[in-house]
Coordinates of C-alpha atoms in Angstrom, one line a residue:
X959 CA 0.0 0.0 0.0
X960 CA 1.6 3.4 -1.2
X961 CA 1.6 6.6 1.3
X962 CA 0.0 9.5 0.1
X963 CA 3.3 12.4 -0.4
X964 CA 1.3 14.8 2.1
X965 CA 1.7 11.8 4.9
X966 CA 5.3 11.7 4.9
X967 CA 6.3 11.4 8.8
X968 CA 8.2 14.4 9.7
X969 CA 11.2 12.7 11.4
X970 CA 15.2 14.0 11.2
X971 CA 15.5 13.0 7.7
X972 CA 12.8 15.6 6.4
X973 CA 14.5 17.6 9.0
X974 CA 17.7 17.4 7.0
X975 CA 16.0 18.2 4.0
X976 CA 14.3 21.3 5.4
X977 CA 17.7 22.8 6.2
X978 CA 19.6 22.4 3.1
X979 CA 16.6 23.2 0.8
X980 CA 16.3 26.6 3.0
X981 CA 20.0 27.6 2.7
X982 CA 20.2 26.6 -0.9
X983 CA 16.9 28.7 -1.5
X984 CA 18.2 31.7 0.1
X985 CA 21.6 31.6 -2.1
X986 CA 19.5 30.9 -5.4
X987 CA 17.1 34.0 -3.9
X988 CA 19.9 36.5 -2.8
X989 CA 21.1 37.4 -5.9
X990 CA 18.0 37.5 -7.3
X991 CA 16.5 39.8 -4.7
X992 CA 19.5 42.3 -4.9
X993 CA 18.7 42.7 -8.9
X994 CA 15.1 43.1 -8.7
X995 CA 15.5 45.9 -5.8
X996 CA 17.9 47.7 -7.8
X997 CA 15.8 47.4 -11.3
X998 CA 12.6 48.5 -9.4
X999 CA 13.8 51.4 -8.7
X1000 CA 13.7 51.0 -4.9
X1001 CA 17.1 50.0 -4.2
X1002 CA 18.9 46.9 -3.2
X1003 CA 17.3 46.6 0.2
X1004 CA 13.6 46.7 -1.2
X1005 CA 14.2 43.6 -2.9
X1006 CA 15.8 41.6 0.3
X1007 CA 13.2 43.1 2.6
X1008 CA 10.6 41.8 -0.1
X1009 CA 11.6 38.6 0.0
X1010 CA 11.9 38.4 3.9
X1011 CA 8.2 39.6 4.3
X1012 CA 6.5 37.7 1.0
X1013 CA 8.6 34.8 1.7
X1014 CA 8.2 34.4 5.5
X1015 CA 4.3 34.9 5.3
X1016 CA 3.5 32.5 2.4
X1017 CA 5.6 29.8 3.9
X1018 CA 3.8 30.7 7.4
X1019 CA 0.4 30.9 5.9
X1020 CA -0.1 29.8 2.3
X1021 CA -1.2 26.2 0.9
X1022 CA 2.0 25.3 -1.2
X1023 CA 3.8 23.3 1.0
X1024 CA 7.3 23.4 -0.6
X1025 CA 7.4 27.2 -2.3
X1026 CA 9.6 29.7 -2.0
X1027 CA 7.9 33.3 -2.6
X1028 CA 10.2 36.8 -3.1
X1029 CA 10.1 39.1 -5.9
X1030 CA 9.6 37.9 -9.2
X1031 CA 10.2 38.9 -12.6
X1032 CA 6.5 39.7 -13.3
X1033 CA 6.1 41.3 -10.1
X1034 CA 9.6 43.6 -10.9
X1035 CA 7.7 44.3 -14.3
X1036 CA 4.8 45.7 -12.7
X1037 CA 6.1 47.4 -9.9
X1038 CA 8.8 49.3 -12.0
X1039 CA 5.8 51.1 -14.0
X1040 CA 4.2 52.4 -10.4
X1041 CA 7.7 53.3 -9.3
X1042 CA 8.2 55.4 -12.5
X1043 CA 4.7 56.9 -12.0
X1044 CA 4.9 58.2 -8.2
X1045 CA 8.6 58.6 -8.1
X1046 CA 7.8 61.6 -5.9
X1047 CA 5.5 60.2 -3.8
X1048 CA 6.8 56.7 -2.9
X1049 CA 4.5 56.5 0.3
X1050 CA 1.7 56.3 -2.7
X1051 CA 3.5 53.3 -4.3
X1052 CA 3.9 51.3 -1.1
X1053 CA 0.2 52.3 -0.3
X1054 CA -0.4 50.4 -3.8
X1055 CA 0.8 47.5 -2.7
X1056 CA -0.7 47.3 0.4
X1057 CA -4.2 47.6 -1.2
X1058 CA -2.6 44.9 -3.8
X1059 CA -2.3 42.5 -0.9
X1060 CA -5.3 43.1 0.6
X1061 CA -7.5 42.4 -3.0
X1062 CA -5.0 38.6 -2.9
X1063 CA -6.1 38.2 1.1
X1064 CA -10.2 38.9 -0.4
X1065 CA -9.7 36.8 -3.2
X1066 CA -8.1 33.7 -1.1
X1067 CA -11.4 34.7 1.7
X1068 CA -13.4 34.7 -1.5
X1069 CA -11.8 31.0 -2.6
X1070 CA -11.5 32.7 -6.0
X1071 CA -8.0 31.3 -6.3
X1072 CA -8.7 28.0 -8.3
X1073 CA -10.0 29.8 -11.0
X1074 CA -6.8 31.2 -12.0
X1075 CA -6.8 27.2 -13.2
X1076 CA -8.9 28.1 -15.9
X1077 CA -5.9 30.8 -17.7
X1078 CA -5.1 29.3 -20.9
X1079 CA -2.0 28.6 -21.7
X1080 CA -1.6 30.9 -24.6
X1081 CA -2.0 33.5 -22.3
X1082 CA 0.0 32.7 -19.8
X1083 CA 2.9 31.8 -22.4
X1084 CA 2.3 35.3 -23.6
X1085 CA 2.5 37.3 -20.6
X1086 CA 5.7 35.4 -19.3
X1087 CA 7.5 36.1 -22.8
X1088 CA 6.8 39.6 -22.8
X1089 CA 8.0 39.6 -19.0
X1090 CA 11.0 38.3 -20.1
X1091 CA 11.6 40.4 -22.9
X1092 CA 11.1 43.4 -20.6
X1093 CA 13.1 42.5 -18.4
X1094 CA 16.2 41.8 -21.2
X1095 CA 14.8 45.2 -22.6
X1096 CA 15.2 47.5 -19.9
X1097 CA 19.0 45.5 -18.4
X1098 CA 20.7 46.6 -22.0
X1099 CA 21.2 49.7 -20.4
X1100 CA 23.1 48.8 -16.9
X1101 CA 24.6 45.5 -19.3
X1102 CA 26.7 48.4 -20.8
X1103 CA 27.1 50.8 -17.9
X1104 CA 24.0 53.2 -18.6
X1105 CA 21.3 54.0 -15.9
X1106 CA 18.0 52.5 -16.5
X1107 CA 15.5 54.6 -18.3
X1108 CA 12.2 55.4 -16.4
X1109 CA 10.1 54.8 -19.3
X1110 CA 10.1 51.4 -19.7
X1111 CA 11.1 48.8 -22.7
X1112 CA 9.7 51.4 -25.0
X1113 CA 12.3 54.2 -23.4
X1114 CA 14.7 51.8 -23.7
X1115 CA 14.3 51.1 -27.0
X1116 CA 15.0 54.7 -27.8
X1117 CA 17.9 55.1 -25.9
X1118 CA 19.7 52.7 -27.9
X1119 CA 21.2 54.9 -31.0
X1120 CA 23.1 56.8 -27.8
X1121 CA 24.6 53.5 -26.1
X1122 CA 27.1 53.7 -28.9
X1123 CA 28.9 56.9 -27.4
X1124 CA 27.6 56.5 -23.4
X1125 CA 28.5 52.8 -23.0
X1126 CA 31.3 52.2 -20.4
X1127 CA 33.9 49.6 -21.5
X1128 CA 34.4 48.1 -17.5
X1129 CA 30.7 47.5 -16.9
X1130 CA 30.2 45.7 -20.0
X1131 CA 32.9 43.4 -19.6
X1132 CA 31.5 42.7 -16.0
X1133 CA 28.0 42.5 -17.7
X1134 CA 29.1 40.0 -20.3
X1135 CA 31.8 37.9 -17.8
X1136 CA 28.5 37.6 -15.3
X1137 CA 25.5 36.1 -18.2
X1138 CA 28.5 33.7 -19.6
X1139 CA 29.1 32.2 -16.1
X1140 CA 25.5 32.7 -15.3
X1141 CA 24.3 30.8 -18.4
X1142 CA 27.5 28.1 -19.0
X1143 CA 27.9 27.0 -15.2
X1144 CA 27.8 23.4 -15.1
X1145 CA 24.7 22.3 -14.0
X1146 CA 26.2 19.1 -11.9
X1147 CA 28.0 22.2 -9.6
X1148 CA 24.3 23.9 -9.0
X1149 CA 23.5 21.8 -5.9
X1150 CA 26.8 22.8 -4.3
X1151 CA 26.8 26.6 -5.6
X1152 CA 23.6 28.0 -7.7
X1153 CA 24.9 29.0 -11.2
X1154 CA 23.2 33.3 -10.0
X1155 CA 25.6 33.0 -7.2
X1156 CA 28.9 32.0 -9.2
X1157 CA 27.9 34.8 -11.4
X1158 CA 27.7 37.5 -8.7
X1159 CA 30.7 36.5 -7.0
X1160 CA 32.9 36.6 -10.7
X1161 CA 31.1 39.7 -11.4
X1162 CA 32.3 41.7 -8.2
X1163 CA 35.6 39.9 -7.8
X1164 CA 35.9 41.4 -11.3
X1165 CA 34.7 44.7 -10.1
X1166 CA 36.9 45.2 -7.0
X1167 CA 39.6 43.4 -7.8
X1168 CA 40.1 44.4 -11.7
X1169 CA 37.7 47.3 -13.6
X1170 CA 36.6 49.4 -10.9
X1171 CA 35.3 52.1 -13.1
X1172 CA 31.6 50.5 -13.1
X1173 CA 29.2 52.1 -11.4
X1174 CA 28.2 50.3 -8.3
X1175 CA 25.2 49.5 -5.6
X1176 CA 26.9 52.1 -3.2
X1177 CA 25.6 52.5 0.6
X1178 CA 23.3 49.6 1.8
X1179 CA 20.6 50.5 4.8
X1180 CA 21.1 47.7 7.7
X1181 CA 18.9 47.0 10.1
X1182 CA 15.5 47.2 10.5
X1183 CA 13.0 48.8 7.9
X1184 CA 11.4 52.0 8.8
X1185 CA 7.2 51.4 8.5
X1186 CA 5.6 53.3 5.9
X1187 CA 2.4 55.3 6.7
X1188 CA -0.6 54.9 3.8
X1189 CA -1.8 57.4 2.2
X1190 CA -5.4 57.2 2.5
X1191 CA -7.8 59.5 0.9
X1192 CA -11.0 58.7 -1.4
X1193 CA -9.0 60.6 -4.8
X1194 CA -5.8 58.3 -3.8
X1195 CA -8.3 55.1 -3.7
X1196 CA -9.7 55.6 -7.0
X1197 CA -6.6 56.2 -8.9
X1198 CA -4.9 53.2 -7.1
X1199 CA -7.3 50.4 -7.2
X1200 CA -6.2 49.7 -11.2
X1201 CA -2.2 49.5 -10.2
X1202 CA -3.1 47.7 -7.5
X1203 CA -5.4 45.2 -9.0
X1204 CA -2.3 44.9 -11.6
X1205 CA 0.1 43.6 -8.9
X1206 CA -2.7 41.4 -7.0
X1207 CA -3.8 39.5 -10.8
X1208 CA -0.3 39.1 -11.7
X1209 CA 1.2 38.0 -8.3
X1210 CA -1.6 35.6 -7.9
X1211 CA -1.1 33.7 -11.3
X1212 CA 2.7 34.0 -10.9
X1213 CA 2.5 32.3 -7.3
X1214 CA -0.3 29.5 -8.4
X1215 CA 1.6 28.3 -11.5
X1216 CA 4.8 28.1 -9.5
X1217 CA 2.8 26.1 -7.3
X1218 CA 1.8 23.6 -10.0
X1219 CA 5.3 23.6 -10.6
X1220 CA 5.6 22.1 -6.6
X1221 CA 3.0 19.9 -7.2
X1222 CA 4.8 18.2 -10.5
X1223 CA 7.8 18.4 -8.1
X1224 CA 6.5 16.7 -4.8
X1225 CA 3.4 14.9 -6.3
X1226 CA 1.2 16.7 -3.5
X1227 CA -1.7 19.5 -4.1
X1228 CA -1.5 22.5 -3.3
X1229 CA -4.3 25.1 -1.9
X1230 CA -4.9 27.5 -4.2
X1231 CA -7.5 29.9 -2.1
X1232 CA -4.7 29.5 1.3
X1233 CA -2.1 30.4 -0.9
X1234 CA -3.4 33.9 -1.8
X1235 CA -4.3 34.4 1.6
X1236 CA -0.4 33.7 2.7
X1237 CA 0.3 36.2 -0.6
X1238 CA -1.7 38.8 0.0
X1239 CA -0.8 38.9 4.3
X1240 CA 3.1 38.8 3.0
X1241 CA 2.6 42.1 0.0
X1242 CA 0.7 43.5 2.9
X1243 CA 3.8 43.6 5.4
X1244 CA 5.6 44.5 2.2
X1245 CA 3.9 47.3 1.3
X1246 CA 4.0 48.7 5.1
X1247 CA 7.7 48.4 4.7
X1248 CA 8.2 49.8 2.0
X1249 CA 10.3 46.2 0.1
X1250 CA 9.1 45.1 -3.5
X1251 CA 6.2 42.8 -3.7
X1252 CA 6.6 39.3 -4.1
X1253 CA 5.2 36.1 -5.6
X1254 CA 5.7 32.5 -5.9
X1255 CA 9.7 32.1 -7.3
X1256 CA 9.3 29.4 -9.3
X1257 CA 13.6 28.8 -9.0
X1258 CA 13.9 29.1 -5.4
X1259 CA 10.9 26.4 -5.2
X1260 CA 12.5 24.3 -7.2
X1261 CA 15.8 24.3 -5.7
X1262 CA 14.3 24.1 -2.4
X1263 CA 12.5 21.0 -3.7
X1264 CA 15.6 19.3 -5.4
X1265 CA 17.5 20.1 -2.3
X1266 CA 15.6 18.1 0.0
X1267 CA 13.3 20.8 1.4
X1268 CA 9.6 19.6 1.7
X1269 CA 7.5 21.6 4.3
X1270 CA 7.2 25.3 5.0
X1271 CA 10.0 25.1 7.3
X1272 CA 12.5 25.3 4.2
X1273 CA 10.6 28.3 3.8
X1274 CA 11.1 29.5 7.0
X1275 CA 14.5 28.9 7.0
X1276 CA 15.0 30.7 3.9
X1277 CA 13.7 33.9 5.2
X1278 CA 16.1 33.7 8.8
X1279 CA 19.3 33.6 6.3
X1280 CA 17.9 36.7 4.3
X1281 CA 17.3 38.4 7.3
X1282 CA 20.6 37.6 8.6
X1283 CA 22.0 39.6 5.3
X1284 CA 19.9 42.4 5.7
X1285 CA 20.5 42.7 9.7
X1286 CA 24.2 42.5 9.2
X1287 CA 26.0 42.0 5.9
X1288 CA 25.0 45.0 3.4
X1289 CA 28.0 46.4 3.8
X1290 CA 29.3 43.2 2.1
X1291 CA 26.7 44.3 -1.2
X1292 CA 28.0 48.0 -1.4
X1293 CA 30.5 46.7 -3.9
X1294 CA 28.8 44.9 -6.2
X1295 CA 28.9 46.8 -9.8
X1296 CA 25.4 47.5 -11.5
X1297 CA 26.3 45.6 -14.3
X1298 CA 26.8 42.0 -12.5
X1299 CA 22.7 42.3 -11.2
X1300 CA 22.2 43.4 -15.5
X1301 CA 23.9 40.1 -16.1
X1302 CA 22.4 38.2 -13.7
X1303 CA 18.6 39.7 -15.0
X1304 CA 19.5 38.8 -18.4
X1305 CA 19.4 35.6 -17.6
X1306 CA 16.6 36.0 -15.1
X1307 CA 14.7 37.4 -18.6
X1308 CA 16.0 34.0 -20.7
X1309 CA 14.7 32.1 -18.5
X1310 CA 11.1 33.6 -17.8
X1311 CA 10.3 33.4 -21.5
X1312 CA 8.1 30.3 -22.7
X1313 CA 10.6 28.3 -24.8
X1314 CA 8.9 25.5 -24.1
X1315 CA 6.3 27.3 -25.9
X1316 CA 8.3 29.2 -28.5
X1317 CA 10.2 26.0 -29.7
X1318 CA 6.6 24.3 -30.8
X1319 CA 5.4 27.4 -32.8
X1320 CA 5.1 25.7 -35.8
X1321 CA 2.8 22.7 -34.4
X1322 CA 0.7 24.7 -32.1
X1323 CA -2.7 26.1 -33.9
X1324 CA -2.9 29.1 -35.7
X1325 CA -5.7 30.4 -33.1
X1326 CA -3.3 29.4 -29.9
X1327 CA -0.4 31.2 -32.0
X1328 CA -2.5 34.5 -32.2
X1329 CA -3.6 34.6 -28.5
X1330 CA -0.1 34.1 -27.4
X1331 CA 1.7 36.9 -29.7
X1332 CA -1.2 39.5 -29.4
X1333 CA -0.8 38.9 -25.3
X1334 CA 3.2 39.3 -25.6
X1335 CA 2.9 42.2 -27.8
X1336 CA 0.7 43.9 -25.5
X1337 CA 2.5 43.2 -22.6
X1338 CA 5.8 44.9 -23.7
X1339 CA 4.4 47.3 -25.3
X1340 CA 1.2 48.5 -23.5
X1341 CA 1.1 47.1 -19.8
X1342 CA 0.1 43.9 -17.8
X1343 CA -3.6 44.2 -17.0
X1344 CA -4.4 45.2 -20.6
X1345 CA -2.3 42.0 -22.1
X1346 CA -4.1 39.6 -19.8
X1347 CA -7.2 40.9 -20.1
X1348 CA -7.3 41.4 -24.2
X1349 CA -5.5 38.1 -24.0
X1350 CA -8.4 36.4 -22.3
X1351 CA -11.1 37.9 -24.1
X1352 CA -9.0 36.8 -27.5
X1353 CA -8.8 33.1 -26.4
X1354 CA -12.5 33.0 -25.4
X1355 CA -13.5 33.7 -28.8
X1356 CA -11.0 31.4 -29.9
X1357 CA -12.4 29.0 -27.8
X1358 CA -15.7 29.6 -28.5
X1359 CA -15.6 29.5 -32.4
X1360 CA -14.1 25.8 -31.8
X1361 CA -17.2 24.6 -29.3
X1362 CA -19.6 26.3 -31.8
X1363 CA -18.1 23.6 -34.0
X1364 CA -18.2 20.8 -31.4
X1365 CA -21.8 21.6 -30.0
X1366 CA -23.4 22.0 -33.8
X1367 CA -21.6 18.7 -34.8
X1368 CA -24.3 17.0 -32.2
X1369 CA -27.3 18.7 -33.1
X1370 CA -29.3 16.7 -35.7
X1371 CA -31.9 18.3 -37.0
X1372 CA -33.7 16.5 -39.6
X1373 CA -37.1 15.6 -41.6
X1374 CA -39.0 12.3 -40.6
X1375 CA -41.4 10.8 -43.3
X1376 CA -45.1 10.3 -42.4
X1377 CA -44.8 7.1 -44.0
X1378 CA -41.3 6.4 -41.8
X1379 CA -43.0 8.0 -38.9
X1380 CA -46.4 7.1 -38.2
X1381 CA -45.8 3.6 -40.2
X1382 CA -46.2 1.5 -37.2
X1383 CA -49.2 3.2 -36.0
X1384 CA -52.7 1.4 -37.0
X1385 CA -55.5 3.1 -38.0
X1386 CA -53.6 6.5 -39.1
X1387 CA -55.9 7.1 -41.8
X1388 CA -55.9 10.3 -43.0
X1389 CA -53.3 11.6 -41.1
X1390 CA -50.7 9.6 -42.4
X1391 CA -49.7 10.6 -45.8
X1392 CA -46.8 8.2 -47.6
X1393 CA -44.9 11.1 -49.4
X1394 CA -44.7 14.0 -47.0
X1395 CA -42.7 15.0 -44.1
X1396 CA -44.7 17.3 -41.6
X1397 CA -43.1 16.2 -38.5
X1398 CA -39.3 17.3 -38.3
X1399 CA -37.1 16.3 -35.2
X1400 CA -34.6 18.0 -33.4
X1401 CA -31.9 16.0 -31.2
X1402 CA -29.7 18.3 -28.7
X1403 CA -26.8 15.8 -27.4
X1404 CA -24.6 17.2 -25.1
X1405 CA -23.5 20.2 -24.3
X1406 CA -24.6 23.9 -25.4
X1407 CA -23.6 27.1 -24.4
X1408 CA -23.5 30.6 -25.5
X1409 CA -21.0 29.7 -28.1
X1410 CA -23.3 28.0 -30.3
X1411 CA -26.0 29.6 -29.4
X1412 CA -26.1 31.7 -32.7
X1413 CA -25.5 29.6 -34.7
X1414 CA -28.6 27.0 -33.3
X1415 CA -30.6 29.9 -34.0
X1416 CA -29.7 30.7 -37.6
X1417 CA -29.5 26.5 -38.3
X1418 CA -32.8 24.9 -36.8
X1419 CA -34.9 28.1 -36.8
X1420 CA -35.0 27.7 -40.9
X1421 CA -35.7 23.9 -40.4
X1422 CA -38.7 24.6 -38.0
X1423 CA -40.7 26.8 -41.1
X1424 CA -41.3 23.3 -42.8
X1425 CA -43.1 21.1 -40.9
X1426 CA -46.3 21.2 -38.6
X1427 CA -45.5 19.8 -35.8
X1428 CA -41.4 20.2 -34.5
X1429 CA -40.1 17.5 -31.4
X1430 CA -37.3 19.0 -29.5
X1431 CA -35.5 16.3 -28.4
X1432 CA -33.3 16.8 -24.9
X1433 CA -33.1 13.2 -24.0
X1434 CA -29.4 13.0 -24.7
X1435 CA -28.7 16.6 -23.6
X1436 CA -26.2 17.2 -20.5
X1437 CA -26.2 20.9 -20.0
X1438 CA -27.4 24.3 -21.4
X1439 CA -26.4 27.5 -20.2
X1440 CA -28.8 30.5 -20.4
X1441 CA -27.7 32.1 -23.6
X1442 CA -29.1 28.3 -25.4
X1443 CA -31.9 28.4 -23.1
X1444 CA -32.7 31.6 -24.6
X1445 CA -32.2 30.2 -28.2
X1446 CA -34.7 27.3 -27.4
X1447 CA -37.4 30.1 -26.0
X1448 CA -36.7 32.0 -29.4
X1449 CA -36.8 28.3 -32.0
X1450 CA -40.4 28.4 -30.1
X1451 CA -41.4 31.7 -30.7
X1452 CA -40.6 31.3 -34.3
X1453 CA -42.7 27.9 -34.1
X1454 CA -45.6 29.8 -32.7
X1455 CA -45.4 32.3 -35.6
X1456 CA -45.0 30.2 -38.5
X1457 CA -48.1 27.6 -36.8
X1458 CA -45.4 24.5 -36.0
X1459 CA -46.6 23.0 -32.8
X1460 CA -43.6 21.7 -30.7
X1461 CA -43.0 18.9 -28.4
X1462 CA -40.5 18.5 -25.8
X1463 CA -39.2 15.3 -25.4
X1464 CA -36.8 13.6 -23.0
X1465 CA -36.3 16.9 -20.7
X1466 CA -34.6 16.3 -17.0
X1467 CA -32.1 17.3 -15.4
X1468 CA -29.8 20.4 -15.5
X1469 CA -31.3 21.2 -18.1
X1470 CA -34.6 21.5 -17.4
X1471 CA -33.4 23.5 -14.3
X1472 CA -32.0 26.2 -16.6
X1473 CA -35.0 26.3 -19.0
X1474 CA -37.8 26.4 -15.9
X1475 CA -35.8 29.0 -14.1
X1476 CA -35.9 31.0 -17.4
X1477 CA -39.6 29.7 -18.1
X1478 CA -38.3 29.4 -21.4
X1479 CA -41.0 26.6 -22.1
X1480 CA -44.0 28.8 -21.1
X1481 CA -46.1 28.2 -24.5
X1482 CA -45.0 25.2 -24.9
X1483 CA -48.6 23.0 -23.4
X1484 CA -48.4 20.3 -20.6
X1485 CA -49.7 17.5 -22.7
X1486 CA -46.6 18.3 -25.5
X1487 CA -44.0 17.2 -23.0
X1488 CA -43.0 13.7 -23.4
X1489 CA -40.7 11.0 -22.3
X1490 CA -40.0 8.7 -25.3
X1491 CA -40.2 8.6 -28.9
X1492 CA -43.5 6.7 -28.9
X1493 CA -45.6 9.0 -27.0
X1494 CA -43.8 11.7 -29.2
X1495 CA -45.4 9.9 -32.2
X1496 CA -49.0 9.5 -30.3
X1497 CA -48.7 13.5 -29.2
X1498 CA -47.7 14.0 -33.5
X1499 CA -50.7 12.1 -34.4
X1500 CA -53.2 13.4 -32.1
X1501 CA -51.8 16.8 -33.2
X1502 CA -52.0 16.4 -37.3
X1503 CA -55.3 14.5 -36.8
X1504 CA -57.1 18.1 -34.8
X1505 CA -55.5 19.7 -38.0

């Protein structure tokens, strides 16, 4: 009899594992941290106090058992723009993400968090490419010794005819020394000494030892953070609750894939709705703190994971050794050149775009193709919420157009003979005519919804003008949402107006709960419903005969 993976006995072993999949964590996330703090805009600090608050909070109090939360590159993305936008008013920004954490906390109170399930891929691929890009985008500048431009990828862009004459020779030899060990470390030496860490530690020997004309980090605050006071007025609401809901969508879908990621990993399941609770308290404590806001880090989970570390207290432990750093050792970071973190985002950026994705562009369908580009297009060049949301929209109609083909492909809607019909009957006499067709029948199998509900109309509305009497079949339907609900009332309207009396056959179920709540079927008489084909054909005869 197999154990179930969420059973394990915690006992000195998983102990073990705990330790050296926290320490390992914290050296994948240090680096990591430093970069995003500095690329935000915020500093170096913001991104290590990020990652002690997110990190210590969703270990503490989410549902992934094995993650590792801090800033991510999503997170950097979005939190870069609403830097850039209330440079002079940072108390504004950190009120932002307050009110970010507190919408993840609602939605995980709300259980709204395994819905994020329901993302298509296409989208997602699409938003992580374009983070990725962005990221690779905006570090050109630093790579080659330049300050970051405020404006985004798209400033970035136009800075580049200049780089020719403002690039400094030391900080892109750093730059370019830190992606190749960053990128070629052997991956057998990862478990002893993460491939981001050999990188920073090439980077700034090179630095201090070598070309110390690069710019640099400079003076690190120690200690603890000082608290930042909200700003809190009805105009300030209104103009934050988009930003905010920006970094609450994209920190939640960052975190729960990373957690699927744990889940492949360990073989357990996570909770999706805990989770965002254990999010949304850490941005919270971030944004009163005044660090970058943090998600799920999909690296430092996994080399938590492969490490040995299997319960929260990995996480845990991760955090303490951060802390440790930011108590005690920036003046160990005040060295490190600008242009090692550029390397070391570069391949942050690499990383976060959807190869897996990219490399199977020529297989994937043309629909899924579309969906994915017109998400990363918008996502580098307009902004997050936008991408996701066109992106959405975009793949539902995609969606849609291909279970309009699905749902008419089990509609049969076709003539019956009287002869065919009514042959079995005795006794027809008149009624029955040999070489006509005034009974036509319409079978709904399976499942409709409002993506074929046009097309039912346009399709079995024509077939109803030619015969007398119509049976609407639902014996073999499952479910029907209220937009084909609607199309039923309408098939019967058009019945009533061109004199074709209908009968409803087979009808249970969820379906007859939708079309009774809708009282879709209110002219439709209580002797026209029927159970089976044969009292169908009595209710057809009874009918054509009073004709």
């Amino acid at each position: 009899m197999t154990t179930r993976q969420e059973d394990r006995r915690y006992d000195l072993q998983t102990l073990r594992g705990d330790v050296f999949g926290g320490i390992t964590s914290a050296v994948v996330g240090l680096p990591v941290a430093l970069a995003f703090g500095i690329a935000s805009g915020l500093g170096a600090i913001a991104g290590l106090y990020g990652a002690v608050a997110v990190g210590f909070f969703a270990a503490v109090f989410g549902g992934t058992r094995s993650q590792i939360s801090g800033p991510t590159g999503s997170m950097l993305v979005a939190m870069t723009v609403i830097v850039s936008a209330n440079a002079d008013n940072l108390a504004k920004a950190f009120t932002i993400v307050i009110m970010a954490g507190l919408i993840q906390v609602l939605l995980g109170l709300l259980r709204i968090g395994r819905f994020v399930a329901y993302t298509p891929y296409s989208v997602i691929s699409g938003f992580m490419s374009g983070v990725g890009i962005i990221i690779i985008l905006v570090q050109t500048l630093p790579f080659v010794g330049v300050k970051i431009a405020t404006g985004g990828p798209v400033e970035a862009i136009r800075t580049w005819p200049d780089l020719l004459t403002d690039f400094r020779a030391p900080a892109l030899i750093i730059a370019a020394a830190t992606l190749a060990v960053a990128v070629l470390w052997p991956n057998r030496f990862n478990k002893y000494l993460p491939s981001t860490l050999a990188a920073l530690a090439v980077g700034t020997l090179l630095g201090v030892l070598w070309l110390n004309d690069a710019p640099v980090i400079g003076e690190v605050p120690t200690g603890l953070p000082e608290l930042q006071i909200p700003v809190i007025s009805w105009q300030m609401l209104l103009t934050s609750i988009q930003p905010a809901l920006v970094i609450a969508l994209v920190s939640s879908v960052d975190t729960l894939l990373t957690s699927l990621v744990a889940d492949s990993e360990t073989r357990t399941h996570h909770n999706p709705d805990r989770e965002l609770l254990g999010q949304g308290m850490g941005n919270v404590v971030a944004g009163f703190i005044g660090a970058l806001p943090g998600a799920g880090a999909t690296p430092g989970t996994v080399a938590n994971i492969r490490a040995g570390g299997w319960t929260p207290l990995s996480g845990v432990l991760c955090v303490v050794i951060l802390l440790a750093i930011v108590l005690g050792l920036g003046r160990y970071v005040e060295s490190i050149p600008h242009a090692v973190l550029a390397g070391i985002l570069m391949k942050v950026g690499w990383d976060t775009i959807d190869w897996r994705f990219i490399t199977r562009i020529l297989r994937v369908q043309r629909e899924h193709l579309l969906v994915m580009l017109l998400t990363l297009i918008l996502t580098v060049f307009l902004d997050l919420i936008t991408a996701v949301a066109v992106g959405m929209i975009a793949a539902a109609v995609t969606s849609a157009r291909q279970i309009e083909r699905l749902e008419m492909d089990s509609v049969i809607s076709v003539p019956i003979l009287d002869q065919v019909f009514f042959g079995n009957i005795k006794d027809a006499g008149e009624a029955v005519d040999a070489f006509s067709a005034r009974v036509g029948l319409v079978a709904l199998r399976g499942t409709f919804s409002v993506a074929s509900a046009s097309k039912l109309m346009s399709t079995i509305g024509e077939d109803i003008k030619d015969h007398e009497v119509v049976i609407l079949n639902f014996t073999d339907t499952v479910y029907m949402d209220d937009s084909a609900a609607l199309v039923i009332e309408r098939l019967i309207e058009t019945a009533k107006v061109e004199n074709t009396e209908c009968i409803v056959m087979g009808l249970g179920g969820l379906p007859a709960t939708t079309l009774n709540a809708l009282n879709v079927l209110k002219d439709v008489p209580e002797d026209r419903f029927v159970g089976t084909l044969e009292e169908a054909k009595e209710t057809a005869k009874r009918i054509l005969e009073e004709d």
